[in-house]
Amino acid sequence: MFELLGIPPQALFGQIMLGLINGAFYAMLSLGLAVIFGLLNIINFAHGALYMVGAFTAWFLLQYLGIGYWGALLLAPILVGAFGVVIERTMLRHLYKLDHLYGLLLTFGLALVIQGLFQNKFGSSGQPYAIPSVLQGGQNLGFMFFPNYRAWVVVASLGMCLATWYVIERTKLGSYLRAATENPTLVQAFGINVPRMIMLTYGFGVGLAAFAGVLAAPIYQVSPLMGADLIIVVFAVVVIGGMGSILGSIITGFTLGIVEGLTKVFYPEASNIVIFVIMAIVLLLKPAGLFGRTA
Amino acid sequence: MTDAAARLTPEVEADALLAVRGLHAWYGESHVLHGVDFEIGSGEVVTLLGRNGAGKTTTLKSIMGIIDARKGSIRFDGTELIGLPSNRIARLGLGFVPEERGIFASLSVEENLLLPPEVRPGGLSLETIYELFPNLRERLYSQGTKLSGGEQQMLAIARILRTGARLLLLDEPTEGLAPVIVQQIGRTIRRLKEQGFTILLVEQNFHFAATIADRHYIMEHGRVVDMMADADLSARQAELQAYLGV
Ligand SMILES: Nc1ncnc2c1ncn2[C@@H]1O[C@H](COP(=O)(O)OP(=O)(O)O)[C@@H](O)[C@H]1O
Ligand SMILES: [Mg+2]
C-alpha cells in the first residue's frame, strides 16, 4: 500500500471525507445565518437549536407518525420554518430598529429555552436514527471506502447551497432580497411587501437549518445538544467568511471543514482549535471577513 | 378646509389627483411638518420650492408613507393615504425618486431598472425608456452604482416609468448634475407631461423649475406659504428670491 507524506491514504482520505461532511453542515448553517443577517440584521443564535429541532422533528415524525427519512427531509424544514415564522412575528420583528445585540440576546435566550426543554424530556443522550435503506452500504474506491449516505449528504447540501445562491443572485425574487438588504424602506416604497419578505426569509433560513438537522440525524445521534457545539464553530466560519456574504459562507464552510479534516491527519492536537486560530488571523488581517463587504 | 388651503388652491379643486390637507409629520419627537396644504390636478407638473430644511423631502416621504408618524389628510384619486403602509400606497399608482437616488449597489443596472413591480397597466415600455435614456441600454450589465451621477439619476427616474404609476414624486432630480444632464432631465419631464404623467417636483433650482412646471408652491418651516402660477413667476421674481434666500 502506498503512503502520502508518511500518512496511509485511508487515513488521509477518510479525514478529508469527514471534513467534507462537517463542511457541508458548516456551509448550510452559515448560509442560513448569512441570509438572515442580511435581511433582518439579526445574528440568529437560535440557529443551532433549530437545527437540533429539525433532527428531532425527523425522529418524531418516524416515531409517532411513521413518516420516514424522505418525508422528514421535506416536512421537517417546513414545520420548523413555520415555527421560525412564529418566532419572527411574535418576537424578532420588535427588534429590527435596535442594535444587533438585542437580537443576539433574544435568540441566545431562545436557544437556551429550546435546548432546555428538549434536555428536560430526553436527557443528554442521543436517539438513534437509521440511514434510509437505499443509501445504506457504500462504494469501495480502491484507496478508501465511501459510505453512500455521506456522499448523499455532500451532494444534497451542495445542491441546496447552490440552489439558494442561484435564487439570491440570479432571480427576480433574489433581486428583491438583495435590494431589501440594502434599503428596505425604498423597496417597500416601490410596492413590495417587505415585512412579509422578511418573515419568509427567516422561515427559510430556519428551514435550511432544519434540513441540515434531518441530514445529520443518521450520522450523529439525535440529541438535545447536537446544535449547541456545532453553532460555535459555525459562528467562527461566519466570521471568517464575512457576515452576510452568501457565496462566502458556502465556500468558507466547505473549505474549513476540509482544513479541519486535514489538521486531524497532520497535527491532530490542533484539530479542535484550527478554525478559531484561522478566525483570529482573519480578524487581524481582514476584519470584515474574507468575502465580507467593508462597511 | 383650512384658510390657507382655500387661498392657495382654488382652481384645481374639482379634479385634484392629489390633495394634501393639514399634513403634520414627525421624526420621532421632532415635529417637522406643521399643516401642509396643496394639491395637484391630473396631468399637472407642480413644484415644491423652498430653502434647505423647509420640509420638502419630508412632504414627499409622508405622501409615500415612508414616514409613518403623520396626521392630516392626503387623498390620492379619492383614496386616503394616511394610515396606509408605503407598499400599499405605491400600488395605487405613485412612483418615488428619492433625493439620494437609491440605486442598489448589489444589483446590475438592468436589475435596478426592473426592480419596482408593475403596479398598474399603462407604464412605458422598455423600448420607450431606452429611447428616453439611451445611456442606460449601453450599461445594462454594469453594477448600478458604477454609473455616473447623471446616469444614476436617469436610472432612478426610468425605473418608476415602467410601473404604471401616474403620479411621480421627484426629489431634486437635478441636484449636483452638469447643465447638459439637467437639460436632458428637463426634456424628459416635459415628455412625461405630454404623455399624461402628473409630476410633483421638489427643486431648489427654480430656474430649472420655471422651465417645466405649471405651478409652484413655496414651503417654509414645514408649511406651504405661497403659490405662484408659472406665468406670474417673472412678475413675482423679487418675492420668490426672498422666499428662497438667493
Ligand atoms: N431623519 C430625520 N430625523 C430628524 N430630523 C430630520 C430628519 N430628516 C430631516 N429632518 C429635519 O426635518 C426638517 C425638514 O427636512 P427636509 O424635509 O429634509 O427638508 P428639505 O427637503 O426641504 O430640505 C429639517 O429641519 C431637517 O433637519
Ligand atoms: Mg430635501
Coordinates of C-alpha atoms and ligand atoms in Angstrom, one line a residue:
Chain A
M1 CA 0.0 0.0 0.0
F2 CA 1.4 3.5 -0.9
E3 CA 1.7 6.3 1.5
L4 CA 1.4 10.1 1.1
L5 CA 3.7 12.2 3.3
G6 CA 4.0 9.2 5.6
I7 CA 0.3 9.0 6.0
P8 CA -1.7 6.0 4.9
P9 CA -4.2 7.1 2.2
Q10 CA -7.1 5.5 4.0
A11 CA -6.5 7.9 6.9
L12 CA -5.9 10.9 4.7
F13 CA -8.9 10.4 2.5
G14 CA -11.0 9.3 5.4
Q15 CA -10.3 12.6 7.2
I16 CA -10.9 14.6 4.1
M17 CA -14.2 12.9 3.7
L18 CA -15.2 13.6 7.4
G19 CA -14.0 17.2 6.8
L20 CA -16.2 17.5 3.8
I21 CA -19.2 16.2 5.7
N22 CA -18.6 18.7 8.5
G23 CA -18.0 21.4 5.9
A24 CA -21.4 20.6 4.4
F25 CA -23.1 21.3 7.7
Y26 CA -21.0 24.4 8.3
A27 CA -21.9 25.7 4.8
M28 CA -25.7 25.1 5.2
L29 CA -25.8 26.6 8.7
S30 CA -23.6 29.6 7.9
L31 CA -25.6 30.2 4.7
G32 CA -28.8 30.4 6.7
L33 CA -27.2 32.8 9.2
A34 CA -25.9 35.0 6.3
V35 CA -29.3 35.2 4.7
I36 CA -31.0 36.1 8.0
F37 CA -28.4 38.6 9.0
G38 CA -28.5 40.3 5.6
L39 CA -32.2 41.0 5.7
L40 CA -33.1 41.0 9.4
N41 CA -29.9 42.4 10.8
I42 CA -30.2 39.7 13.4
I43 CA -27.4 37.3 14.5
N44 CA -29.6 34.2 14.9
F45 CA -28.1 32.4 17.9
A46 CA -31.0 30.1 17.9
H47 CA -29.8 28.5 14.6
G48 CA -28.1 25.5 16.3
A49 CA -31.1 24.8 18.5
L50 CA -33.4 24.9 15.4
Y51 CA -31.0 22.5 13.6
M52 CA -31.5 20.2 16.5
V53 CA -35.2 20.7 16.4
G54 CA -35.0 19.7 12.7
A55 CA -33.3 16.4 13.6
F56 CA -35.8 15.8 16.4
T57 CA -38.7 16.6 14.1
A58 CA -37.5 13.8 11.8
W59 CA -37.3 11.5 14.8
F60 CA -40.8 12.4 16.0
L61 CA -42.3 12.0 12.5
L62 CA -40.9 8.5 12.4
Q63 CA -41.7 7.6 16.0
Y64 CA -45.2 8.9 16.1
L65 CA -46.5 9.1 12.5
G66 CA -44.4 6.5 10.8
I67 CA -43.1 9.1 8.3
G68 CA -39.6 8.1 7.2
Y69 CA -36.5 9.9 6.1
W70 CA -37.6 11.3 2.8
G71 CA -40.9 12.6 4.1
A72 CA -39.0 14.1 7.0
L73 CA -36.5 15.8 4.7
L74 CA -39.4 17.6 3.1
L75 CA -41.7 18.1 6.2
A76 CA -39.2 19.0 8.9
P77 CA -37.9 22.1 7.2
I78 CA -41.5 23.2 6.5
L79 CA -42.6 22.7 10.1
V80 CA -39.5 24.2 11.7
G81 CA -39.7 27.1 9.1
A82 CA -43.3 27.7 10.2
F83 CA -42.1 27.8 13.8
G84 CA -39.5 30.3 12.7
V85 CA -42.2 32.4 11.2
V86 CA -44.0 32.4 14.5
I87 CA -40.8 33.5 16.3
E88 CA -40.3 36.3 13.8
R89 CA -43.9 37.6 14.0
T90 CA -44.1 37.5 17.8
M91 CA -40.6 38.4 18.9
L92 CA -37.9 39.3 16.4
R93 CA -39.8 42.0 14.5
H94 CA -39.8 44.2 17.5
L95 CA -36.0 44.3 17.5
Y96 CA -35.2 45.4 13.9
K97 CA -34.6 49.0 14.7
L98 CA -32.4 48.2 17.8
D99 CA -28.8 47.3 18.0
H100 CA -27.6 43.8 16.9
L101 CA -27.0 43.0 20.5
Y102 CA -30.7 42.7 21.3
G103 CA -31.4 40.2 18.5
L104 CA -28.4 38.2 19.6
L105 CA -29.5 38.2 23.2
L106 CA -33.1 37.2 22.4
T107 CA -32.1 34.4 20.0
F108 CA -29.5 33.2 22.5
G109 CA -32.2 33.0 25.2
L110 CA -34.5 31.2 22.8
A111 CA -31.7 28.6 22.1
L112 CA -31.3 28.0 25.8
V113 CA -35.0 27.6 26.3
I114 CA -35.5 25.3 23.4
Q115 CA -32.5 23.2 24.3
G116 CA -33.5 23.1 27.9
L117 CA -37.0 21.8 27.1
F118 CA -35.5 19.0 25.0
Q119 CA -32.9 18.1 27.6
N120 CA -35.7 18.0 30.2
K121 CA -37.5 15.5 28.1
F122 CA -34.7 13.5 26.6
G123 CA -31.7 14.0 28.8
S124 CA -28.4 14.4 27.1
S125 CA -28.3 11.0 25.5
G126 CA -28.9 10.6 21.8
Q127 CA -31.7 8.9 19.9
P128 CA -30.6 6.7 17.1
Y129 CA -32.0 7.4 13.6
A130 CA -31.4 4.8 10.8
I131 CA -29.9 5.5 7.4
P132 CA -32.6 5.2 4.8
S133 CA -32.4 1.8 3.1
V134 CA -31.5 3.0 -0.4
L135 CA -28.4 4.8 1.0
Q136 CA -27.0 2.0 3.1
G137 CA -23.7 0.5 2.2
G138 CA -21.0 2.3 0.3
Q139 CA -18.5 2.4 -2.5
N140 CA -15.1 0.9 -2.4
L141 CA -13.0 3.4 -4.3
G142 CA -9.8 1.2 -4.0
F143 CA -8.0 3.6 -1.8
M144 CA -10.9 4.1 0.6
F145 CA -14.5 3.1 1.4
F146 CA -17.0 5.9 0.8
P147 CA -20.4 5.3 2.6
N148 CA -23.3 6.1 0.3
Y149 CA -25.1 8.2 2.9
R150 CA -22.2 10.5 3.4
A151 CA -21.9 11.0 -0.3
W152 CA -25.6 11.9 -0.3
V153 CA -25.1 14.4 2.4
V154 CA -22.4 16.2 0.5
V155 CA -24.4 16.2 -2.7
A156 CA -27.6 17.3 -1.0
S157 CA -26.1 20.1 0.9
L158 CA -24.0 21.3 -2.0
G159 CA -27.2 21.2 -4.2
M160 CA -29.2 23.1 -1.5
C161 CA -26.4 25.7 -1.1
L162 CA -26.1 26.3 -4.9
A163 CA -29.8 26.5 -5.4
T164 CA -30.0 29.1 -2.6
W165 CA -27.2 31.0 -4.2
Y166 CA -28.8 30.9 -7.6
V167 CA -32.1 32.2 -6.3
I168 CA -30.5 35.0 -4.5
E169 CA -28.0 36.1 -7.1
R170 CA -29.8 35.3 -10.4
T171 CA -33.6 35.6 -10.0
K172 CA -36.1 38.4 -9.7
L173 CA -37.0 37.3 -6.1
G174 CA -33.3 37.4 -5.3
S175 CA -33.0 40.9 -6.6
Y176 CA -35.8 41.9 -4.2
L177 CA -33.9 40.3 -1.4
R178 CA -30.6 41.9 -2.3
A179 CA -32.3 45.3 -2.7
A180 CA -34.2 45.0 0.6
T181 CA -30.9 44.0 2.3
E182 CA -29.5 47.4 1.2
N183 CA -32.6 49.7 1.6
P184 CA -35.8 48.0 2.8
T185 CA -37.6 51.3 3.1
L186 CA -37.2 52.2 -0.6
V187 CA -38.0 48.6 -1.7
Q188 CA -41.2 48.8 0.2
A189 CA -42.0 52.2 -1.3
F190 CA -41.9 50.5 -4.7
G191 CA -44.8 48.4 -3.7
I192 CA -43.2 45.3 -2.3
N193 CA -44.4 43.8 0.9
V194 CA -41.1 43.9 2.7
P195 CA -42.3 42.8 6.2
R196 CA -43.7 39.6 4.6
M197 CA -40.5 39.0 2.7
I198 CA -38.5 39.4 6.0
M199 CA -40.8 36.9 7.7
L200 CA -40.5 34.4 4.9
T201 CA -36.7 34.8 4.8
Y202 CA -36.4 34.0 8.5
G203 CA -38.6 31.0 7.9
F204 CA -36.4 29.9 5.0
G205 CA -33.1 30.3 6.9
V206 CA -34.5 28.4 9.8
G207 CA -35.9 25.7 7.5
L208 CA -32.4 25.4 6.0
A209 CA -31.1 24.7 9.5
A210 CA -33.8 22.0 9.9
F211 CA -32.9 20.5 6.6
A212 CA -29.3 20.2 7.8
G213 CA -30.6 18.7 11.0
V214 CA -32.5 15.9 9.2
L215 CA -29.4 15.2 7.0
A216 CA -27.4 15.0 10.3
A217 CA -29.8 12.7 12.1
P218 CA -28.5 9.4 10.7
I219 CA -24.8 10.4 11.1
Y220 CA -24.7 12.0 14.5
Q221 CA -27.3 10.9 17.1
V222 CA -30.4 13.0 17.6
S223 CA -29.6 14.7 20.8
P224 CA -30.7 18.0 22.5
L225 CA -27.2 19.5 22.4
M226 CA -26.2 18.4 18.9
G227 CA -26.6 22.0 17.7
A228 CA -25.0 23.7 20.7
D229 CA -21.5 22.5 19.9
L230 CA -21.8 22.9 16.2
I231 CA -23.1 26.5 16.3
I232 CA -20.0 27.8 18.0
V233 CA -17.8 26.6 15.1
V234 CA -20.4 27.8 12.6
F235 CA -20.1 31.3 14.0
A236 CA -16.4 31.2 13.6
V237 CA -17.0 30.1 10.0
V238 CA -19.3 33.1 9.5
V239 CA -16.8 35.5 10.9
I240 CA -14.1 34.1 8.6
G241 CA -16.3 34.2 5.5
G242 CA -17.7 37.6 6.3
M243 CA -21.1 38.2 7.9
G244 CA -23.8 38.4 5.3
S245 CA -21.9 37.1 2.3
I246 CA -23.8 34.3 0.5
L247 CA -21.1 32.7 -1.7
G248 CA -18.6 33.4 1.1
S249 CA -20.4 31.3 3.6
I250 CA -20.7 28.4 1.2
I251 CA -17.1 28.4 0.1
T252 CA -15.8 29.0 3.6
G253 CA -18.0 26.3 5.1
F254 CA -16.8 23.6 2.9
T255 CA -13.1 24.7 2.9
L256 CA -12.9 25.0 6.6
G257 CA -14.4 21.5 7.0
I258 CA -11.7 20.1 4.8
V259 CA -8.9 22.2 6.6
E260 CA -10.2 20.8 9.9
G261 CA -10.0 17.2 8.5
L262 CA -6.5 17.7 7.2
T263 CA -5.4 19.1 10.5
K264 CA -6.7 15.9 12.2
V265 CA -4.3 14.0 9.9
F266 CA -1.2 16.1 10.1
Y267 CA -1.4 17.7 13.6
P268 CA -4.3 16.1 15.5
E269 CA -3.7 18.2 18.6
A270 CA -4.7 21.3 16.8
S271 CA -7.8 20.0 15.1
N272 CA -10.3 21.3 17.6
I273 CA -8.9 24.8 17.5
V274 CA -7.7 25.3 14.0
I275 CA -10.9 27.1 12.9
F276 CA -10.6 29.5 15.8
V277 CA -6.9 30.2 15.1
I278 CA -7.9 31.0 11.4
M279 CA -10.6 33.2 12.7
A280 CA -8.2 35.2 14.9
I281 CA -5.8 35.6 12.0
V282 CA -8.6 36.7 9.6
L283 CA -9.9 39.1 12.1
L284 CA -6.5 40.7 12.5
L285 CA -5.8 40.9 8.7
K286 CA -9.3 41.5 7.3
P287 CA -11.8 42.3 9.9
A288 CA -14.8 42.2 7.5
G289 CA -14.0 38.6 6.7
L290 CA -12.7 37.0 3.6
F291 CA -15.8 37.7 1.5
G292 CA -17.3 40.5 3.6
R293 CA -18.2 43.9 2.3
T294 CA -16.3 46.5 4.1
A295 CA -18.8 48.8 5.7
Chain B
M1 CA -60.7 73.1 4.6
T2 CA -58.2 75.4 6.2
D3 CA -58.0 79.1 5.2
A4 CA -54.5 78.5 3.7
A5 CA -55.9 75.7 1.5
A6 CA -58.7 77.9 0.3
R7 CA -56.4 80.7 -0.6
L8 CA -53.8 78.5 -2.3
T9 CA -55.7 76.0 -4.3
P10 CA -58.8 77.4 -5.8
E11 CA -58.7 76.3 -9.4
V12 CA -57.9 72.6 -9.4
E13 CA -60.2 71.7 -6.5
A14 CA -62.6 69.7 -8.5
D15 CA -60.3 67.3 -10.3
A16 CA -57.3 67.2 -7.9
L17 CA -55.4 63.9 -8.3
L18 CA -53.6 64.6 -5.1
A19 CA -54.9 66.7 -2.3
V20 CA -52.8 67.3 0.8
R21 CA -54.7 69.0 3.7
G22 CA -53.3 70.0 7.1
L23 CA -50.4 67.5 6.9
H24 CA -48.3 67.1 10.0
A25 CA -45.3 64.8 10.3
W26 CA -42.7 63.9 12.9
Y27 CA -39.3 62.3 13.1
G28 CA -39.5 60.7 16.5
E29 CA -40.2 63.6 18.9
S30 CA -39.3 66.3 16.3
H31 CA -42.3 67.9 14.7
V32 CA -41.3 68.8 11.2
L33 CA -44.4 69.5 9.1
H34 CA -47.0 71.9 10.6
G35 CA -50.0 71.6 8.4
V36 CA -49.0 71.4 4.8
D37 CA -51.8 72.2 2.2
F38 CA -51.6 71.9 -1.5
E39 CA -52.9 69.9 -4.4
I40 CA -52.2 68.7 -7.9
G41 CA -54.6 68.3 -10.8
S42 CA -54.3 65.3 -13.1
G43 CA -51.6 65.9 -15.7
E44 CA -50.0 68.9 -14.0
V45 CA -46.4 69.5 -13.2
V46 CA -46.1 71.2 -9.9
T47 CA -43.0 72.1 -7.9
L48 CA -42.3 72.4 -4.2
L49 CA -39.8 75.2 -3.8
G50 CA -38.1 76.2 -0.6
R51 CA -34.9 76.5 1.4
N52 CA -33.0 73.6 2.7
G53 CA -34.8 72.2 5.7
A54 CA -38.2 73.7 4.7
G55 CA -39.7 70.2 4.8
K56 CA -40.0 69.3 1.0
T57 CA -38.4 65.9 1.3
T58 CA -40.4 65.2 4.4
T59 CA -43.6 66.1 2.5
L60 CA -42.8 63.6 -0.3
K61 CA -41.9 60.9 2.2
S62 CA -45.1 61.5 4.1
I63 CA -47.1 61.1 0.9
M64 CA -45.3 57.9 0.1
G65 CA -45.9 56.5 3.6
I66 CA -42.2 56.3 4.3
I67 CA -42.8 58.5 7.3
D68 CA -45.4 56.8 9.3
A69 CA -45.8 59.4 12.0
R70 CA -48.2 61.7 10.1
K71 CA -51.5 63.3 10.6
G72 CA -54.0 65.3 8.5
S73 CA -55.2 64.1 5.1
I74 CA -53.6 63.0 1.9
R75 CA -56.1 62.0 -0.7
F76 CA -54.9 60.4 -4.0
D77 CA -57.6 59.8 -6.6
G78 CA -60.2 59.6 -3.8
T79 CA -58.2 57.2 -1.5
E80 CA -57.0 58.4 1.9
L81 CA -53.2 57.6 2.2
I82 CA -52.8 58.4 5.8
G83 CA -52.6 55.1 7.7
L84 CA -51.6 53.0 4.7
P85 CA -48.1 51.4 4.5
S86 CA -45.8 52.5 1.7
N87 CA -46.2 49.3 -0.3
R88 CA -50.0 49.8 -0.5
I89 CA -49.5 53.5 -1.4
A90 CA -47.2 52.6 -4.3
R91 CA -49.7 50.1 -5.6
L92 CA -52.3 52.8 -6.0
G93 CA -50.0 54.3 -8.7
L94 CA -47.4 56.5 -7.1
G95 CA -43.7 56.4 -8.1
F96 CA -41.0 57.9 -6.0
V97 CA -37.5 59.1 -6.9
P98 CA -35.6 59.8 -3.6
E99 CA -33.2 62.6 -3.1
E100 CA -30.3 60.2 -2.7
R101 CA -31.5 58.3 -5.8
G102 CA -31.4 55.0 -4.1
I103 CA -29.6 52.9 -6.8
F104 CA -28.8 49.5 -5.4
A105 CA -25.1 48.5 -5.4
S106 CA -25.8 44.8 -5.3
L107 CA -28.0 45.0 -8.4
S108 CA -27.0 45.5 -12.0
V109 CA -28.4 48.4 -13.9
E110 CA -30.9 46.1 -15.5
E111 CA -32.0 44.6 -12.2
N112 CA -32.3 48.1 -10.8
L113 CA -34.5 49.1 -13.7
L114 CA -36.7 46.1 -13.4
L115 CA -36.9 46.1 -9.6
P116 CA -40.1 48.1 -9.0
P117 CA -43.1 45.8 -9.7
E118 CA -45.8 46.9 -12.2
V119 CA -48.5 48.5 -10.1
R120 CA -51.0 49.3 -12.8
P121 CA -51.2 48.7 -16.5
G122 CA -50.1 51.5 -18.8
G123 CA -46.5 52.0 -17.9
L124 CA -43.9 52.9 -20.5
S125 CA -42.4 50.0 -22.4
L126 CA -38.7 49.2 -22.0
E127 CA -38.2 50.4 -25.7
T128 CA -39.6 53.8 -24.9
I129 CA -37.5 54.0 -21.7
Y130 CA -34.3 53.2 -23.6
E131 CA -35.2 55.8 -26.2
L132 CA -35.5 58.4 -23.4
F133 CA -32.3 57.2 -21.7
P134 CA -30.0 55.7 -24.3
N135 CA -27.1 55.6 -21.9
L136 CA -28.9 53.0 -19.8
R137 CA -29.2 50.5 -22.5
E138 CA -25.4 50.5 -23.0
R139 CA -24.7 50.0 -19.4
L140 CA -27.4 47.3 -18.5
Y141 CA -24.9 44.8 -17.1
S142 CA -22.8 47.2 -15.0
Q143 CA -23.2 47.4 -11.3
G144 CA -25.9 50.0 -10.5
T145 CA -23.6 52.3 -8.5
K146 CA -20.8 52.2 -11.2
L147 CA -22.9 54.7 -13.2
S148 CA -22.1 58.4 -13.2
G149 CA -24.3 60.6 -11.0
G150 CA -26.4 61.7 -14.0
E151 CA -26.9 58.2 -15.2
Q152 CA -27.9 57.1 -11.7
Q153 CA -30.5 59.9 -11.7
M154 CA -31.8 58.8 -15.0
L155 CA -32.0 55.2 -13.8
A156 CA -33.8 56.3 -10.7
I157 CA -36.4 58.1 -12.9
A158 CA -36.5 55.4 -15.6
R159 CA -37.3 52.6 -13.2
I160 CA -40.6 54.2 -12.0
L161 CA -41.8 54.9 -15.5
R162 CA -42.3 51.2 -16.2
T163 CA -44.6 50.6 -13.3
G164 CA -47.7 52.3 -14.5
A165 CA -47.5 54.9 -11.7
R166 CA -49.5 58.0 -12.7
L167 CA -48.1 60.4 -10.1
L168 CA -44.4 60.8 -9.9
L169 CA -42.7 62.3 -6.9
L170 CA -39.2 63.5 -7.9
D171 CA -36.9 64.9 -5.1
E172 CA -34.4 67.3 -6.5
P173 CA -33.6 65.3 -9.7
T174 CA -31.1 67.9 -10.9
E175 CA -29.1 68.3 -7.7
G176 CA -25.4 68.2 -8.3
L177 CA -25.6 67.4 -12.0
A178 CA -23.9 69.1 -15.0
P179 CA -26.0 71.5 -17.1
V180 CA -26.3 69.2 -20.1
I181 CA -27.7 66.5 -17.9
V182 CA -30.1 68.9 -16.2
Q183 CA -31.4 69.9 -19.7
Q184 CA -31.9 66.2 -20.6
I185 CA -33.8 65.6 -17.4
G186 CA -35.9 68.8 -18.2
R187 CA -36.7 67.4 -21.7
T188 CA -37.6 64.1 -20.2
I189 CA -40.0 65.7 -17.6
R190 CA -41.7 67.7 -20.4
R191 CA -42.2 64.5 -22.4
L192 CA -43.6 62.7 -19.4
K193 CA -46.1 65.5 -19.0
E194 CA -47.1 65.2 -22.7
Q195 CA -47.7 61.5 -22.0
G196 CA -50.1 62.4 -19.3
F197 CA -48.0 61.8 -16.1
T198 CA -48.7 64.0 -13.2
I199 CA -45.5 65.2 -11.5
L200 CA -44.6 66.7 -8.1
L201 CA -41.2 68.0 -8.3
V202 CA -39.1 69.2 -5.4
E203 CA -36.5 71.7 -6.5
Q204 CA -34.0 74.2 -5.2
N205 CA -33.1 75.3 -8.7
F206 CA -36.0 77.5 -9.6
H207 CA -34.6 78.4 -13.0
F208 CA -35.0 74.8 -13.9
A209 CA -38.4 74.6 -12.2
A210 CA -39.6 77.6 -14.1
T211 CA -38.9 75.9 -17.4
I212 CA -41.1 72.9 -16.8
A213 CA -43.8 73.5 -14.2
D214 CA -47.3 74.8 -14.3
R215 CA -47.4 76.0 -10.7
H216 CA -45.1 76.4 -7.8
Y217 CA -45.7 76.0 -4.1
I218 CA -43.4 77.7 -1.7
M219 CA -42.5 75.9 1.5
E220 CA -41.2 77.5 4.7
H221 CA -40.7 76.0 8.1
G222 CA -42.9 72.9 7.5
R223 CA -45.8 74.8 5.8
V224 CA -46.8 75.8 2.3
V225 CA -46.8 79.6 2.5
D226 CA -47.5 80.7 -1.1
M227 CA -48.4 79.6 -4.5
M228 CA -47.3 81.1 -7.9
A229 CA -48.6 80.2 -11.3
D230 CA -45.7 79.8 -13.7
A231 CA -47.0 82.8 -15.7
D232 CA -46.6 85.1 -12.7
L233 CA -43.1 84.0 -11.9
S234 CA -41.2 86.8 -13.6
A235 CA -43.5 89.4 -12.1
R236 CA -43.0 88.0 -8.7
Q237 CA -39.3 87.3 -9.0
A238 CA -38.3 89.5 -6.1
E239 CA -40.8 87.8 -3.8
L240 CA -39.6 84.4 -4.9
Q241 CA -36.0 85.3 -4.3
A242 CA -36.8 86.5 -0.8
Y243 CA -38.5 83.1 -0.1
L244 CA -35.6 81.2 -1.4
G245 CA -32.9 83.4 0.1
V246 CA -31.0 83.6 -3.2
Ligands
LIG1 N1 -34.3 61.7 9.6 C1 -34.5 62.9 10.2 N2 -34.6 63.0 11.6 C2 -34.8 64.1 12.2 N3 -35.0 65.3 11.6 C3 -34.9 65.3 10.3 C4 -34.7 64.1 9.5 N4 -34.7 64.4 8.2 C5 -34.9 65.8 8.1 N5 -35.1 66.3 9.4 C6 -35.4 67.7 9.7 O1 -36.7 68.0 9.1 C7 -36.7 69.3 8.6 C8 -37.1 69.2 7.1 O2 -36.2 68.4 6.4 P1 -36.4 68.1 4.9 O3 -37.8 67.6 4.7 O4 -35.3 67.1 4.5 O5 -36.2 69.5 4.2 P2 -35.9 69.8 2.7 O6 -36.1 68.6 1.8 O7 -36.9 70.9 2.4 O8 -34.5 70.4 2.6 C9 -35.3 69.8 8.7 O9 -35.3 70.7 9.9 C10 -34.4 68.6 9.0 O10 -33.4 68.9 9.8
MG2 MG -34.7 67.6 0.7

